[in-house]
Amino acid sequence: MLFDFAALQKKDRYKLVVSTIVPRPIAWMVTQDAQGRTNAAPFSFFNVFSNDPVVVGIGVGARGMGGEEVADMKDTMDNIRAIGEFTVCLVSEELAEAMNVTGADYPTGVDEIAMAGLTTAPSAKIRPPRIAESPVALECRLWQAIPIGTHNLVLGEVLAVHVRDECMLDVDRLYVDTPKLNLVGRMHGGGWYARTTDRFDMPRVTPEQVETRRKG
């Protein structure tokens, strides 16, 4: 089935994209305004795009099929422009409900982290704190913000990363016990998510191995 995006309304393009580009990791962003008030909101248009420097990208702006802007999204972008720093916390299954609470459309000034019964911990290199309960938190400095229609593509340089102690297999060799992070990802529709507990291992192959298999 072919869908011509030029012939579709934005809500229909949104439905097709978020139903097929899955699972998406969740950027649980913590920002602060110039007065030091903290805001937290989840975004699923998120991934890592460079390793030298390490740069992550988050689509911040409109929510939902209609592309309407809501308070927590506006606050996040305003804070990023004002301070130029933010943390990206990753979401474990244990924190999924709390993450969902922080995504509600609260008025400006409401502490979403407190509403979700969470706590903060100080960052090492930037002003905005991180969510203490999150198993992974990235301290980011704004690299660039690119307007894209109803969104802004926020590119952040990662200055430091916090990984929960018990999720490190070998600190000296930087081996992370990734399954133990128990992260979740965003799926389709209004509220579907995926666990990362169903995995399979497929080592990368060489051209020689591919050729051997073809001949065998």
XYZ file of C-alpha atoms in Angstrom:
216
model
C 0.000 0.000 0.000
C 1.471 3.338 -1.084
C 0.663 6.523 0.851
C 1.538 9.829 -0.796
C 2.376 12.231 2.034
C 1.685 15.219 -0.208
C -1.946 14.119 -0.334
C -2.355 13.466 3.394
C -3.195 15.736 6.310
C -0.500 16.077 8.987
C -2.490 13.987 11.469
C -2.551 11.122 8.987
C 1.168 11.417 8.208
C 1.792 11.347 11.961
C -0.291 8.184 12.398
C 1.621 6.333 9.699
C 5.047 7.419 10.941
C 4.581 6.621 14.624
C 2.923 3.302 13.799
C 5.814 2.094 11.656
C 9.009 3.666 13.033
C 9.127 1.604 16.221
C 10.286 1.076 18.855
C 11.572 4.547 19.646
C 13.720 5.255 22.725
C 12.298 7.871 25.078
C 14.166 11.056 25.922
C 12.961 12.095 29.380
C 14.229 15.664 29.244
C 14.939 17.767 32.325
C 15.397 21.500 31.805
C 15.492 24.641 33.925
C 14.335 28.171 33.276
C 16.337 31.302 34.088
C 14.830 31.354 37.603
C 15.996 27.795 38.287
C 12.563 26.156 38.078
C 12.767 22.583 36.809
C 10.668 21.052 34.049
C 10.520 17.405 32.935
C 8.822 15.985 29.847
C 9.175 12.814 27.722
C 9.814 12.807 23.963
C 9.983 9.779 21.687
C 11.399 11.427 18.562
C 14.894 10.685 19.877
C 18.179 8.932 19.129
C 21.975 9.300 19.029
C 23.532 10.573 15.795
C 27.257 11.009 16.343
C 29.982 9.554 18.531
C 32.751 12.159 18.082
C 31.464 14.364 19.528
C 28.590 12.388 20.995
C 25.448 14.183 19.833
C 21.857 13.171 20.503
C 18.820 14.528 18.692
C 15.330 15.105 20.076
C 12.271 16.346 18.227
C 10.700 18.890 20.587
C 7.542 20.794 19.861
C 4.156 19.525 18.817
C 2.390 16.620 20.414
C -0.297 14.457 18.920
C -1.761 13.960 15.502
C -3.001 17.523 15.252
C 0.396 19.040 15.923
C -0.915 21.174 18.773
C 1.600 22.687 21.174
C 1.087 22.103 24.889
C 2.616 23.676 27.970
C 5.316 21.136 28.836
C 6.642 21.109 25.271
C 6.760 24.914 25.105
C 8.460 25.094 28.500
C 11.108 22.568 27.412
C 12.029 24.527 24.301
C 11.961 27.896 26.070
C 14.242 26.547 28.794
C 16.692 25.050 26.318
C 16.961 28.365 24.503
C 17.382 30.255 27.782
C 19.951 28.006 29.479
C 21.456 25.994 26.630
C 21.682 22.848 28.780
C 19.493 19.843 29.568
C 19.624 16.267 30.758
C 18.210 13.280 28.907
C 17.152 10.504 31.264
C 16.260 7.058 29.965
C 13.149 5.236 31.104
C 13.156 1.804 32.724
C 10.009 -0.292 32.942
C 9.805 0.487 36.652
C 9.642 4.215 35.853
C 7.236 4.027 32.903
C 4.186 5.130 34.898
C 6.085 8.028 36.475
C 7.301 9.088 33.048
C 3.723 9.070 31.826
C 2.701 11.333 34.729
C 5.340 13.903 33.773
C 3.951 13.972 30.234
C 0.590 15.403 31.319
C -0.254 18.940 30.176
C 0.420 20.841 33.404
C 0.396 24.638 33.590
C 3.751 26.392 33.403
C 5.563 26.326 36.733
C 4.278 22.946 37.930
C 7.059 20.596 39.074
C 6.373 17.461 37.037
C 9.087 15.526 38.835
C 7.406 16.105 42.196
C 4.005 15.262 40.702
C 5.400 11.880 39.671
C 6.865 11.216 43.119
C 10.440 11.335 41.832
C 13.565 13.087 43.038
C 16.435 14.885 41.368
C 20.188 14.561 41.689
C 22.716 17.230 40.721
C 24.500 17.057 37.407
C 28.289 17.204 37.289
C 28.849 19.615 34.391
C 25.581 21.456 33.751
C 22.937 23.302 35.762
C 19.769 21.235 35.152
C 19.583 18.199 37.438
C 18.840 14.622 36.416
C 16.097 12.297 37.572
C 17.774 10.336 40.346
C 15.740 7.175 39.772
C 16.665 6.911 36.073
C 19.237 4.176 35.296
C 20.962 6.361 32.663
C 21.199 10.141 32.419
C 23.011 12.159 29.757
C 24.240 15.651 30.583
C 23.869 17.700 27.406
C 24.848 21.111 26.111
C 22.840 22.567 23.237
C 24.683 22.034 19.955
C 22.021 23.381 17.631
C 18.253 23.828 17.462
C 16.783 23.489 13.984
C 13.136 24.483 13.341
C 11.289 21.768 11.386
C 7.632 22.658 10.874
C 5.801 22.120 14.162
C 8.939 20.706 15.814
C 12.430 21.790 16.713
C 15.248 19.320 16.202
C 17.342 19.805 19.338
C 20.899 18.533 18.950
C 22.741 18.166 22.229
C 26.392 17.369 22.826
C 26.713 14.803 25.604
C 29.249 16.048 28.166
C 28.836 13.244 30.717
C 26.743 10.144 31.334
C 25.530 8.647 34.600
C 24.956 4.881 34.673
C 23.552 3.174 37.744
C 26.356 1.378 39.588
C 24.711 -2.040 39.584
C 24.250 -1.816 35.807
C 28.008 -1.773 35.166
C 29.593 -5.166 34.477
C 33.167 -3.873 34.291
C 33.923 -0.214 35.031
C 37.515 -0.370 33.772
C 36.454 -1.734 30.373
C 33.202 0.297 30.288
C 31.018 -2.791 29.932
C 27.388 -1.939 30.657
C 24.887 -4.618 31.662
C 22.417 -3.315 29.077
C 19.646 -5.861 29.805
C 19.731 -4.854 33.470
C 18.800 -1.270 32.508
C 15.369 -2.710 31.631
C 14.569 0.175 29.302
C 11.287 0.666 27.470
C 10.532 2.192 24.083
C 7.582 3.949 22.516
C 5.376 2.078 20.108
C 2.193 3.050 18.262
C -1.138 4.612 19.136
C -2.010 6.587 22.219
C -0.251 4.468 24.807
C 1.629 1.435 23.521
C 5.183 0.750 24.728
C 7.696 -2.062 24.277
C 10.043 -3.779 26.697
C 13.652 -4.572 25.815
C 13.518 -8.013 27.408
C 12.877 -9.899 24.144
C 16.248 -9.876 22.375
C 18.292 -11.973 19.964
C 22.009 -11.953 19.214
C 23.203 -11.679 15.602
C 26.945 -10.966 15.228
C 28.013 -8.794 12.321
C 29.334 -10.736 9.341
C 32.264 -10.092 7.012
C 32.032 -10.106 3.181
C 34.063 -13.318 3.218
C 31.570 -15.028 5.512
C 28.684 -13.938 3.286
C 30.438 -15.315 0.216
C 31.160 -18.600 1.981
C 27.502 -18.965 2.914
C 26.409 -18.226 -0.644
C 28.701 -20.925 -2.006
C 27.851 -23.418 0.707
